[in-house]
Amino acid sequence: MEKSVDAIVKNKVSEYVGTGATGDTIGLVIANVDEQILSQLHLDKKYHSLGILGARTGAGPHILAADTAVKATNTEVIDIEMPRDTKGGGGHGSLIIFGGDDVSDVRQAVQVALDTTKQTFGDVYNTTAGHLELQYTARASQACHKAFGAPEGKAYGLISGSPAAIGVIMADTAVKAANVNVLSVASPNHGTSFSNEVITHISGDSGAVRQSVIAAREIGKILLKNLSNEEPTNEFPSYI
Amino acid sequence: MEKSVDAIVKNKVSEYVGTGATGDTIGLVIANVDEQILSQLHLDKKYHSLGILGARTGAGPHILAADTAVKATNTEVIDIEMPRDTKGGGGHGSLIIFGGDDVSDVRQAVQVALDTTKQTFGDVYNTTAGHLELQYTARASQACHKAFGAPEGKAYGLISGSPAAIGVIMADTAVKAANVNVLSVASPNHGTSFSNEVITHISGDSGAVRQSVIAAREIGKILLKNLSNEEPTNEFPSYI
Amino acid sequence: MEKSVDAIVKNKVSEYVGTGATGDTIGLVIANVDEQILSQLHLDKKYHSLGILGARTGAGPHILAADTAVKATNTEVIDIEMPRDTKGGGGHGSLIIFGGDDVSDVRQAVQVALDTTKQTFGDVYNTTAGHLELQYTARASQACHKAFGAPEGKAYGLISGSPAAIGVIMADTAVKAANVNVLSVASPNHGTSFSNEVITHISGDSGAVRQSVIAAREIGKILLKNLSNEEPTNEFPSYI
């Protein structure tokens, strides 16, 4: 009964698109944004139709999902912000805004991104002590470029460990495992929103990037298990 | 027995004023602050009597309460800082310092502010997924001006949603609902302490500001309920 | 049985040194760091053997432990970063990197630091509302100098209270209790990573610094108890 009431409520406002796989992820649209708000938001370009993807937990999963969404639709990502969140965890939440010429385009982008979070949460591993996140794409697009400087059209990998100390070892292990290019290494005071993570961004040949990411994942799981005395677990199947 | 011991302890130090309605809010005073500390704190003016209002959860409620307090007393607010806190939630805590020429003045300001938090938490709505906060005053005073650039003597409204995505829709809805002036829109990377909120500050005619705030509250409640599958609830009666 | 499996796993990777007393503290080493990673980390000097100390909860305890470690070994601290963490609490986590010419040196530094956390968590007091942290050393070394500007070879004290309001009173009380020099006062928006703390750094004569720190601790405990209606408790014996 409560559920059917919810179902009715969920149809009540045109701005609501849906929710994502996990992480308190919500997708929303504005068909024609107010001019005052448009000028006060921090957007790369001033589109009038906006798609909005937000979460309490997760930035990488949402940025990779947005990357898939811009490939699949006539939109682009015009804002990516990373609050220090995860509801007491060590990482980020996210606010991502798509721009498009038509509300149907941005709605489609938001829907694709919401659907893709099932995949992009596949290599997020949690224990009570911390977390690991791995992402991989054979062809980075505009969202990964905007967020992390990933060269478009090339393979890109994201390697993150929390607490940050674990992320340092994952970075070193990844780069020793295959011949990849390090785009940057973010740490609590450099390139994160004071999150307790070291996040390494790599690009290069797709096989090498994937091999690097997998090597980082394996040592990360051992170290996080050593710290936690628990097996790190993912909520969705690994995709890498 | 434990309680009576607490009661005795609570009278033991002259610096202690009391606690607020919720949010781990504490009120304190220093009659004559040490010169070294005065020079190291980040204050607009160097008063020797300081009133201190702090909380783990809540910045808007405390700033609006401080606004009421400066109207009612011979003090002014000389520091407002917003830690990224809320004990695992998506928002801010607060540190607010009042300056006055006499300890009785700053003590009164702190007491008024503590008492006012019962009102200013009235339109804070929580679920396990996020929160909404709405504030409204018919006449903004010095605290709202210092914190948010609100024109003194004019109506002012604060509209916040967490996760930040919900705050974007609330901003747009508010401004379409009535003819108001947008002072600014804060977001995770712009004007917040990396909180997971979009916070819109508006001013204008009092009826219009109130109407805007209410419209934002109503859509915010629907969206947060959609995300949470729970009814957003406030701990104290709504005052707007 | 689970434990014996863990024990085996904990021997599996050469990078793992051990865990600390509390706070999800982990110690790690890299014998010969990859050049790309070395150039992307934010280090004062480019050593090839790195020791890494990280935690979800605690920065002061780890920096003071690192200070002891550099005194005891042929290493120096080349990076100190403070994420906004503590798993929903009001303070910081930490990432500290030691540099040395040999992996045995940095491994020893990490081990000494891990062992010392039992002491340096001794004056960390918690309640559900907030925390207090006190640190004291008769002779500050390179880590305290790097992190907080403590003059090397002189006594140094750290005084922190959360919520930040309590830390203001602790600062004032400390400096009135003895003749000490205030190095700086950090607050949510100045010198912290948006933590909900006021942190005062003092130096001077060792007796005076110790007396100041103790006076701050005593008033902090009363105020935090007043706020929490609980006795603030430390997990390890007080050392100050």
CSV table of C-alpha atoms in Angstrom, one decimal, chain C:
chain,number,residue,atom,x,y,z
C,1,MET,CA,40.3,-20.5,11.4
C,2,GLU,CA,39.3,-17.2,9.8
C,3,LYS,CA,42.0,-15.7,11.8
C,4,SER,CA,44.7,-18.1,10.5
C,5,VAL,CA,43.6,-17.4,7.0
C,6,ASP,CA,44.0,-13.7,7.7
C,7,ALA,CA,47.4,-14.3,9.2
C,8,ILE,CA,48.5,-16.0,6.0
C,9,VAL,CA,47.1,-13.2,3.8
C,10,LYS,CA,48.8,-10.6,5.9
C,11,ASN,CA,52.1,-12.1,4.9
C,12,LYS,CA,51.3,-12.2,1.3
C,13,VAL,CA,52.5,-8.7,0.2
C,14,SER,CA,55.8,-7.1,1.0
C,15,GLU,CA,54.2,-3.7,1.1
C,16,TYR,CA,52.2,-4.4,4.2
C,17,VAL,CA,53.8,-3.5,7.6
C,18,GLY,CA,50.9,-3.6,10.0
C,19,THR,CA,48.0,-1.8,11.6
C,20,GLY,CA,47.8,0.7,14.4
C,21,ALA,CA,46.1,0.8,17.8
C,22,THR,CA,42.8,2.2,16.5
C,23,GLY,CA,41.3,4.6,13.9
C,24,ASP,CA,41.7,2.1,11.0
C,25,THR,CA,45.4,2.9,10.9
C,26,ILE,CA,47.6,1.1,8.4
C,27,GLY,CA,51.3,1.1,7.7
C,28,LEU,CA,52.8,0.3,4.3
C,29,VAL,CA,56.1,0.6,2.4
C,30,ILE,CA,57.3,0.8,-1.2
C,31,ALA,CA,60.9,-0.3,-1.6
C,32,ASN,CA,61.4,1.5,-4.9
C,33,VAL,CA,58.6,3.6,-6.1
C,34,ASP,CA,57.7,4.0,-9.8
C,35,GLU,CA,59.1,7.2,-11.3
C,36,GLN,CA,55.7,8.3,-12.8
C,37,ILE,CA,54.0,7.9,-9.4
C,38,LEU,CA,56.9,9.6,-7.6
C,39,SER,CA,56.6,12.7,-9.8
C,40,GLN,CA,52.8,12.9,-9.4
C,41,LEU,CA,52.7,12.6,-5.6
C,42,HIS,CA,53.1,15.8,-3.6
C,43,LEU,CA,56.4,15.2,-1.8
C,44,ASP,CA,58.9,17.6,-0.4
C,45,LYS,CA,61.8,15.4,-1.6
C,46,LYS,CA,62.0,12.6,-4.1
C,47,TYR,CA,63.1,9.6,-2.1
C,48,HIS,CA,62.7,6.2,-3.7
C,49,SER,CA,61.9,4.2,-0.6
C,50,LEU,CA,58.6,5.4,0.9
C,51,GLY,CA,56.9,4.6,4.2
C,52,ILE,CA,53.2,5.2,4.3
C,53,LEU,CA,51.0,5.7,7.4
C,54,GLY,CA,47.3,6.3,6.9
C,55,ALA,CA,44.1,6.3,9.0
C,56,ARG,CA,40.4,7.0,8.7
C,57,THR,CA,40.4,8.6,12.2
C,58,GLY,CA,43.1,10.7,13.6
C,59,ALA,CA,45.7,13.1,12.3
C,60,GLY,CA,47.3,14.5,15.5
C,61,PRO,CA,48.0,11.1,16.9
C,62,HIS,CA,49.6,10.0,13.7
C,63,ILE,CA,51.7,13.2,13.2
C,64,LEU,CA,53.0,12.9,16.8
C,65,ALA,CA,53.7,9.2,16.2
C,66,ALA,CA,55.6,10.1,13.0
C,67,ASP,CA,57.5,12.7,15.0
C,68,THR,CA,58.7,10.0,17.3
C,69,ALA,CA,59.5,7.8,14.3
C,70,VAL,CA,61.7,10.4,12.6
C,71,LYS,CA,63.6,10.9,15.8
C,72,ALA,CA,64.2,7.1,16.0
C,73,THR,CA,65.2,6.4,12.4
C,74,ASN,CA,67.1,7.6,9.4
C,75,THR,CA,64.0,9.0,7.6
C,76,GLU,CA,62.1,12.2,7.2
C,77,VAL,CA,58.4,13.0,6.7
C,78,ILE,CA,57.9,14.3,3.1
C,79,ASP,CA,54.1,14.5,3.0
C,80,ILE,CA,51.3,15.1,5.5
C,81,GLU,CA,47.7,15.4,4.3
C,82,MET,CA,44.6,15.6,6.3
C,83,PRO,CA,41.4,14.3,4.7
C,84,ARG,CA,38.1,15.4,6.3
C,85,ASP,CA,37.2,12.0,7.8
C,86,THR,CA,36.8,10.2,11.2
C,87,LYS,CA,33.9,8.1,9.7
C,88,GLY,CA,31.1,10.6,10.6
C,89,GLY,CA,33.0,12.3,13.4
C,90,GLY,CA,34.1,15.9,13.4
C,91,GLY,CA,37.8,15.6,12.6
C,92,HIS,CA,40.5,14.4,10.2
C,93,GLY,CA,42.0,11.2,9.0
C,94,SER,CA,45.6,11.2,7.8
C,95,LEU,CA,48.1,10.3,5.1
C,96,ILE,CA,51.7,10.6,6.1
C,97,ILE,CA,54.6,9.6,3.8
C,98,PHE,CA,58.2,9.0,5.1
C,99,GLY,CA,61.2,9.1,2.7
C,100,GLY,CA,64.4,7.2,3.2
C,101,ASP,CA,67.4,5.9,1.3
C,102,ASP,CA,66.6,2.3,2.2
C,103,VAL,CA,63.4,0.3,2.6
C,104,SER,CA,64.5,-1.1,5.9
C,105,ASP,CA,64.7,2.5,7.2
C,106,VAL,CA,61.2,3.5,6.1
C,107,ARG,CA,59.8,0.2,7.3
C,108,GLN,CA,61.3,0.8,10.7
C,109,ALA,CA,59.8,4.4,10.8
C,110,VAL,CA,56.4,3.0,9.9
C,111,GLN,CA,56.6,0.3,12.6
C,112,VAL,CA,57.7,2.8,15.3
C,113,ALA,CA,54.8,5.1,14.3
C,114,LEU,CA,52.3,2.3,14.4
C,115,ASP,CA,53.5,1.3,17.8
C,116,THR,CA,53.4,4.9,19.1
C,117,THR,CA,49.7,5.4,18.2
C,118,LYS,CA,48.9,3.5,21.4
C,119,GLN,CA,50.4,6.4,23.3
C,120,THR,CA,49.2,9.3,21.1
C,121,PHE,CA,45.6,8.2,21.2
C,122,GLY,CA,45.8,8.4,25.0
C,123,ASP,CA,44.4,11.9,25.2
C,124,VAL,CA,41.7,11.6,22.6
C,125,TYR,CA,38.3,11.7,24.3
C,126,ASN,CA,35.1,10.9,22.6
C,127,THR,CA,31.4,11.2,23.2
C,128,THR,CA,28.5,10.8,20.8
C,129,ALA,CA,28.5,14.6,20.4
C,130,GLY,CA,32.1,15.3,19.8
C,131,HIS,CA,35.7,14.8,20.7
C,132,LEU,CA,38.8,16.4,22.4
C,133,GLU,CA,42.4,15.8,21.4
C,134,LEU,CA,45.5,16.8,23.3
C,135,GLN,CA,49.1,16.2,22.4
C,136,TYR,CA,52.3,17.1,24.0
C,137,THR,CA,56.0,16.6,23.3
C,138,ALA,CA,59.0,18.0,25.3
C,139,ARG,CA,61.0,18.1,22.1
C,140,ALA,CA,59.2,18.6,18.8
C,141,SER,CA,60.9,17.2,15.7
C,142,GLN,CA,60.6,17.4,12.0
C,143,ALA,CA,57.0,16.0,11.6
C,144,CYS,CA,55.5,18.5,14.1
C,145,HIS,CA,57.5,21.3,12.4
C,146,LYS,CA,56.3,20.4,9.0
C,147,ALA,CA,52.7,19.9,10.0
C,148,PHE,CA,52.2,22.7,12.4
C,149,GLY,CA,55.2,25.0,12.4
C,150,ALA,CA,56.4,23.7,15.8
C,151,PRO,CA,60.0,24.9,16.5
C,152,GLU,CA,62.2,21.8,16.5
C,153,GLY,CA,63.8,20.9,19.8
C,154,LYS,CA,61.3,22.9,21.8
C,155,ALA,CA,58.2,21.7,23.7
C,156,TYR,CA,55.0,21.7,21.6
C,157,GLY,CA,51.4,21.2,22.5
C,158,LEU,CA,48.2,20.5,20.4
C,159,ILE,CA,44.8,21.4,21.8
C,160,SER,CA,41.7,20.5,19.8
C,161,GLY,CA,38.0,20.4,20.6
C,162,SER,CA,35.0,19.4,18.5
C,163,PRO,CA,32.4,20.9,17.9
C,164,ALA,CA,34.7,23.8,17.2
C,165,ALA,CA,33.0,26.1,19.7
C,166,ILE,CA,34.5,24.0,22.5
C,167,GLY,CA,37.9,24.3,21.0
C,168,VAL,CA,37.7,28.1,21.2
C,169,ILE,CA,37.2,28.0,25.0
C,170,MET,CA,40.0,25.4,25.3
C,171,ALA,CA,42.3,27.7,23.4
C,172,ASP,CA,41.6,30.7,25.7
C,173,THR,CA,41.9,28.6,28.8
C,174,ALA,CA,45.2,27.0,27.7
C,175,VAL,CA,46.8,30.3,27.1
C,176,LYS,CA,45.6,31.9,30.3
C,177,ALA,CA,46.9,28.9,32.3
C,178,ALA,CA,50.6,29.3,31.6
C,179,ASN,CA,53.1,31.5,29.7
C,180,VAL,CA,53.2,29.9,26.3
C,181,ASN,CA,53.5,31.0,22.7
C,182,VAL,CA,50.6,30.5,20.4
C,183,LEU,CA,51.8,29.3,17.0
C,184,SER,CA,48.4,29.3,15.3
C,185,VAL,CA,44.7,28.6,15.8
C,186,ALA,CA,43.1,26.5,13.1
C,187,SER,CA,39.3,26.6,12.6
C,188,PRO,CA,36.8,25.0,10.2
C,189,ASN,CA,37.6,27.5,7.4
C,190,HIS,CA,41.2,28.3,8.3
C,191,GLY,CA,43.9,25.6,8.4
C,192,THR,CA,41.7,22.5,8.7
C,193,SER,CA,40.1,20.5,5.9
C,194,PHE,CA,36.7,21.9,6.9
C,195,SER,CA,36.7,19.8,10.1
C,196,ASN,CA,34.5,20.8,13.0
C,197,GLU,CA,37.4,21.7,15.3
C,198,VAL,CA,39.3,24.6,16.7
C,199,ILE,CA,42.9,23.4,17.0
C,200,THR,CA,45.5,25.5,18.9
C,201,HIS,CA,49.2,24.9,18.5
C,202,ILE,CA,51.5,26.2,21.3
C,203,SER,CA,55.2,26.1,22.1
C,204,GLY,CA,57.5,27.3,24.9
C,205,ASP,CA,58.9,26.0,28.1
C,206,SER,CA,58.1,22.3,28.6
C,207,GLY,CA,56.4,22.7,32.0
C,208,ALA,CA,54.3,25.6,30.7
C,209,VAL,CA,53.2,23.8,27.6
C,210,ARG,CA,52.2,20.7,29.6
C,211,GLN,CA,50.3,22.9,32.1
C,212,SER,CA,48.5,24.7,29.3
C,213,VAL,CA,47.5,21.4,27.6
C,214,ILE,CA,46.2,20.0,30.9
C,215,ALA,CA,44.1,23.1,31.7
C,216,ALA,CA,42.6,22.9,28.2
C,217,ARG,CA,41.8,19.2,28.6
C,218,GLU,CA,40.0,19.7,31.9
C,219,ILE,CA,37.7,22.5,30.7
C,220,GLY,CA,37.2,20.6,27.4
C,221,LYS,CA,36.0,17.5,29.3
C,222,ILE,CA,33.5,19.6,31.3
C,223,LEU,CA,32.1,21.3,28.3
C,224,LEU,CA,31.9,18.2,26.1
C,225,LYS,CA,30.1,16.4,29.0
C,226,ASN,CA,27.7,19.3,29.3
C,227,LEU,CA,26.9,19.0,25.6
C,228,SER,CA,26.7,15.2,25.5
C,229,ASN,CA,25.4,14.2,28.9
C,230,GLU,CA,28.1,11.5,28.7
C,231,GLU,CA,31.5,11.3,30.2
C,232,PRO,CA,34.2,11.8,27.5
C,233,THR,CA,36.3,8.6,27.4
C,234,ASN,CA,39.7,7.7,26.0
C,235,GLU,CA,40.5,4.3,24.5
C,236,PHE,CA,44.1,4.3,25.8
C,237,PRO,CA,45.7,5.6,29.0
C,238,SER,CA,46.4,9.4,29.1
C,239,TYR,CA,50.1,10.1,28.6
C,240,ILE,CA,50.1,13.9,29.4
